[in-house]
mmCIF file of C-alpha atoms in Angstrom:
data_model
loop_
_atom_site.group_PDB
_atom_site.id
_atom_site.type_symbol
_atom_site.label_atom_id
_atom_site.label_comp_id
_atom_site.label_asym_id
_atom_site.label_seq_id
_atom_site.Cartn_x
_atom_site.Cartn_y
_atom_site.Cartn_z
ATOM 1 C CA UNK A 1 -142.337 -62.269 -57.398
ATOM 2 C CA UNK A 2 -143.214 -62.533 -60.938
ATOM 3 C CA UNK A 3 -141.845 -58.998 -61.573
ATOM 4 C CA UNK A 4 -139.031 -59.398 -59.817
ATOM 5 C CA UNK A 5 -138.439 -62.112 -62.148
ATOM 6 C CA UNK A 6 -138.921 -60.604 -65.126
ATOM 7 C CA UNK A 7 -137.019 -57.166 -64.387
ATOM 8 C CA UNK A 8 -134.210 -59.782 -63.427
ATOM 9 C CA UNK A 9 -134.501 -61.738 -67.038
ATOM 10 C CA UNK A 10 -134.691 -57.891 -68.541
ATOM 11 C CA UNK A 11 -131.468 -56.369 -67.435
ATOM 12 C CA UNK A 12 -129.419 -59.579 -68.235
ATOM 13 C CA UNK A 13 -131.023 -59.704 -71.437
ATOM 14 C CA UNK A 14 -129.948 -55.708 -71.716
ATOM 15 C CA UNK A 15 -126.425 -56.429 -70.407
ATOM 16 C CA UNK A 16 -125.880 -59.150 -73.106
ATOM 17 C CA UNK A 17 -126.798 -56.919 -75.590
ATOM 18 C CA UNK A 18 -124.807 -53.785 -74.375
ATOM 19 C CA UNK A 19 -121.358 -56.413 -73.738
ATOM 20 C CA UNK A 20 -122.120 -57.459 -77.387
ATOM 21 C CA UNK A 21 -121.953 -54.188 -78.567
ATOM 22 C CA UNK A 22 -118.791 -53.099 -76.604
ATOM 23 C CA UNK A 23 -116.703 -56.290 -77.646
ATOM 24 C CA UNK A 24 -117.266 -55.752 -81.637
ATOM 25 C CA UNK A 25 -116.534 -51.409 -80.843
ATOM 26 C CA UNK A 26 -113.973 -52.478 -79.168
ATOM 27 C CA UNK A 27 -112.394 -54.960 -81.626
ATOM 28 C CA UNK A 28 -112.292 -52.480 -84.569
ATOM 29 C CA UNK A 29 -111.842 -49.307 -82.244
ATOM 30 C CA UNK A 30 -108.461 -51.403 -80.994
ATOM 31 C CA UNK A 31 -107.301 -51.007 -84.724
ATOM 32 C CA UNK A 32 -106.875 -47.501 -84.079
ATOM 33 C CA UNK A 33 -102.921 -46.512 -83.779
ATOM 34 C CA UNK A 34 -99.574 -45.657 -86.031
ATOM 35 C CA UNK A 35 -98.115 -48.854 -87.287
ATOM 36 C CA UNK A 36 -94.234 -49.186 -88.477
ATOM 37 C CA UNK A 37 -92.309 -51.532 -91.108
ATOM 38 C CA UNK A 38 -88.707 -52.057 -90.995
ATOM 39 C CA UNK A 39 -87.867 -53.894 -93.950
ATOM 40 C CA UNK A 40 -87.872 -53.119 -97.632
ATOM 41 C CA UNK A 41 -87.748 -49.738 -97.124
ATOM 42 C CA UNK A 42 -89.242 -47.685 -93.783
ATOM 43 C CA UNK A 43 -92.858 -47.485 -93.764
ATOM 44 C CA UNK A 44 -95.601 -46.234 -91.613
ATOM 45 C CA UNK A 45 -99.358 -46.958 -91.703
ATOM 46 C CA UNK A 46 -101.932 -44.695 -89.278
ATOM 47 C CA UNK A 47 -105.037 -45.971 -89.011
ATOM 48 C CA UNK A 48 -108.035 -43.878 -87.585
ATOM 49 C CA UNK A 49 -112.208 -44.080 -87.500
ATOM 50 C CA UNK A 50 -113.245 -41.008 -89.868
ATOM 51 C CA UNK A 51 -116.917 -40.713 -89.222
ATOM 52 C CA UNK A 52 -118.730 -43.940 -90.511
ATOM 53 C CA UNK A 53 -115.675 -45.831 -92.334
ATOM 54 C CA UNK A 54 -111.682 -46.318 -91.513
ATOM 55 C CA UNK A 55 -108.798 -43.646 -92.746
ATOM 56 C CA UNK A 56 -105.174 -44.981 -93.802
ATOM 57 C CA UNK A 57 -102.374 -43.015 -94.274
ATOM 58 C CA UNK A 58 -99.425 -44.125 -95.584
ATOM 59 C CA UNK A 59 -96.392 -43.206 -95.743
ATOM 60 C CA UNK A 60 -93.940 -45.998 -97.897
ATOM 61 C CA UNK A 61 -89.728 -45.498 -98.169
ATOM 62 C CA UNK A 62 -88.156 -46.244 -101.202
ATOM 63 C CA UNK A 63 -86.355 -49.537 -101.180
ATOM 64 C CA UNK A 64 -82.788 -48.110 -100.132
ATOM 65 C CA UNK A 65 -80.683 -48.386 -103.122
ATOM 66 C CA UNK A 66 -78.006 -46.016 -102.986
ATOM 67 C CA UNK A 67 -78.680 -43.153 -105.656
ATOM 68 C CA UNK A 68 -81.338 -45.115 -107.274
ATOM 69 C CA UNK A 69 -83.859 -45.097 -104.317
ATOM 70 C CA UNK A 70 -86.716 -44.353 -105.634
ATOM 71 C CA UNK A 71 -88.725 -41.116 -103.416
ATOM 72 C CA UNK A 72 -91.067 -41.588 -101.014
ATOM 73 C CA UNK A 73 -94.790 -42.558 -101.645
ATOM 74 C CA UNK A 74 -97.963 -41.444 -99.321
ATOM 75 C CA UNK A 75 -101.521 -42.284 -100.126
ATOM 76 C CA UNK A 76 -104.904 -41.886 -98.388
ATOM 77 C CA UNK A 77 -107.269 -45.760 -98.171
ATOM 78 C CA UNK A 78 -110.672 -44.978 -96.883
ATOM 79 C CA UNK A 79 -112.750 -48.092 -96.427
ATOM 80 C CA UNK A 80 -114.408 -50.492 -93.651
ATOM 81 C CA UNK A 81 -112.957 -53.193 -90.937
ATOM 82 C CA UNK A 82 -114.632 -56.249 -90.793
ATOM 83 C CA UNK A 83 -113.858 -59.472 -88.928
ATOM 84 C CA UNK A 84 -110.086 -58.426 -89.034
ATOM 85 C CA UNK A 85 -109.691 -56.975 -92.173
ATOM 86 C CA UNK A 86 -109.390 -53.461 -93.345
ATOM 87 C CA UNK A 87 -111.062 -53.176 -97.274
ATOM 88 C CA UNK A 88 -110.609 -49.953 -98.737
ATOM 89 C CA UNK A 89 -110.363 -47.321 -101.836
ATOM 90 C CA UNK A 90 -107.443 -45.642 -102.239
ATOM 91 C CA UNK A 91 -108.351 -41.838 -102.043
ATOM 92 C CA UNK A 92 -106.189 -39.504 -102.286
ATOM 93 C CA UNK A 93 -102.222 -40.391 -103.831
ATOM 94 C CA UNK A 94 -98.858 -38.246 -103.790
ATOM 95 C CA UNK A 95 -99.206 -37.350 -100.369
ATOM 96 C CA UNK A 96 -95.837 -35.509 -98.752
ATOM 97 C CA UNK A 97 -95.839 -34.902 -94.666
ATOM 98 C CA UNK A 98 -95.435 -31.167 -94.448
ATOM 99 C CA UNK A 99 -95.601 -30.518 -98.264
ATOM 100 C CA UNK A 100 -99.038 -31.257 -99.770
ATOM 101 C CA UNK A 101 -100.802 -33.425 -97.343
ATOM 102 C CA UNK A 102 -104.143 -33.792 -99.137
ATOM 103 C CA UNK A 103 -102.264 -34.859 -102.295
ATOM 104 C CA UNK A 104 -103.850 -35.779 -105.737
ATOM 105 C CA UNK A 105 -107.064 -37.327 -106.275
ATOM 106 C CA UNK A 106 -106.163 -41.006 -106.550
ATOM 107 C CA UNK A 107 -107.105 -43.282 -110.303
ATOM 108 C CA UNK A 108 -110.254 -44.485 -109.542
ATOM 109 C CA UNK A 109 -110.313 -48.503 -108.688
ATOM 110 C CA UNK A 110 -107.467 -48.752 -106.626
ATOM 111 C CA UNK A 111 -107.859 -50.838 -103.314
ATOM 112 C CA UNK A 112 -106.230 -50.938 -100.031
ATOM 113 C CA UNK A 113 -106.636 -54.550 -98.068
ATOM 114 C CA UNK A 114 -104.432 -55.707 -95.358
ATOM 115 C CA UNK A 115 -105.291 -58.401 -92.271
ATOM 116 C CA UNK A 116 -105.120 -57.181 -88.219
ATOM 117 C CA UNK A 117 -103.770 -59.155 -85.639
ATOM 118 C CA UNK A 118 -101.887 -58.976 -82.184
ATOM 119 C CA UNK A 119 -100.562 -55.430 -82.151
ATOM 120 C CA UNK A 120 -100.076 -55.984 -86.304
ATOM 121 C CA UNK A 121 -101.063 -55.258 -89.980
ATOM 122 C CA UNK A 122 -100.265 -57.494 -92.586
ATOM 123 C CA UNK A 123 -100.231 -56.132 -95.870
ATOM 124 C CA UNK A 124 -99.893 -58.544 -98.973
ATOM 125 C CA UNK A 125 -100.919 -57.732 -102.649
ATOM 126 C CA UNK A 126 -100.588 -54.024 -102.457
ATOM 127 C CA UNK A 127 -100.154 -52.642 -105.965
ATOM 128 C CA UNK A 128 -97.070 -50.458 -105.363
ATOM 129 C CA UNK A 129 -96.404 -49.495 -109.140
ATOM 130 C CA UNK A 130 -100.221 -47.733 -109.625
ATOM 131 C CA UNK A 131 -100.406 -46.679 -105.828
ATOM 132 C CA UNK A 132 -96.950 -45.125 -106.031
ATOM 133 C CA UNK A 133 -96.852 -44.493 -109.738
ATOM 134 C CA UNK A 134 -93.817 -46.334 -110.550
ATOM 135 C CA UNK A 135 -91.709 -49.386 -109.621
ATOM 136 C CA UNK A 136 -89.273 -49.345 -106.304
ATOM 137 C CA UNK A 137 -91.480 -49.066 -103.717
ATOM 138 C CA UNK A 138 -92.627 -52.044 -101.832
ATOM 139 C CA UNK A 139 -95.860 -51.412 -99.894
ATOM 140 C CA UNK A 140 -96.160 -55.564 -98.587
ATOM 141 C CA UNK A 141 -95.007 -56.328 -95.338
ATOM 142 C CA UNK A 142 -95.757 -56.861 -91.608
ATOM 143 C CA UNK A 143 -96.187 -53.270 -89.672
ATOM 144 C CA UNK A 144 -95.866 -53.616 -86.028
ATOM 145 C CA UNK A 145 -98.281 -51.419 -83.682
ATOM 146 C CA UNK A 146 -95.761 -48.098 -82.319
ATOM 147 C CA UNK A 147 -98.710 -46.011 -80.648
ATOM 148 C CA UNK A 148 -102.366 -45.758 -80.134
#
């Protein structure tokens, strides 16, 4: 009886653990998709697990402004997700879709942040002028989850 007992106590003990596990993988892991802004100039955000920390890649429009809109800006933001939050480094800067995808090494000290939530990113504080290397671009905003 008394092993009975205890092999009972040892597999819920083992099943709290293992549901533990799988609710915080599967908090961050749901972070994982291609996120779109519609405002201030089109943006896109993909966010993807690279090994042991988080990959961003950005890709920010130019505010539309008729023959003054500034060009696009891409950049790389490597960093961690933790209770909701992505904090990162930005890596990698100048980055063009189809043109130079690996870009330039980026200044050393500039961060990435933004908040998760419901099938969003928030992103507030972004320093658009070093990130993008000039004024015009607008990195701030609420993306909105368009694929896993």
């Amino acid at each position: 009886m008394k092993q009975i007992i205890f092999a009972a106590i040892g597999c819920a003990i083992a099943a709290m653990a293992f549901a533990d596990t799988t609710a915080a993988m599967s908090i961050q892991d749901a972070a994982a998709g291609s996120y779109v802004r519609r405002q201030n100039g089109e943006a896109t955000l993909v966010v993807k697990r690279s090994g042991e920390y988080w990959r961003v890649s950005a890709a920010i429009g130019g505010v539309p402004n008729g023959g003054a809109t500034v060009a696009d800006c891409g950049f790389i933001a490597e960093g961690s997700i933790t209770r909701g939050a992505f904090d990162g480094k930005v890596t990698r800067v100048n980055i063009v879709a189809g043109l130079d995808e690996e870009g330039e090494a980026a200044k050393p000290g500039l961060g990435f942040a933004f908040s998760l939530g419901n099938g969003t990113i928030t992103v507030r504080g972004a320093d658009a002028a070093a990130i993008c290397s000039g004024e015009g671009s607008v990195i701030d905003g609420i993306y909105k989850r368009s694929s896993r």
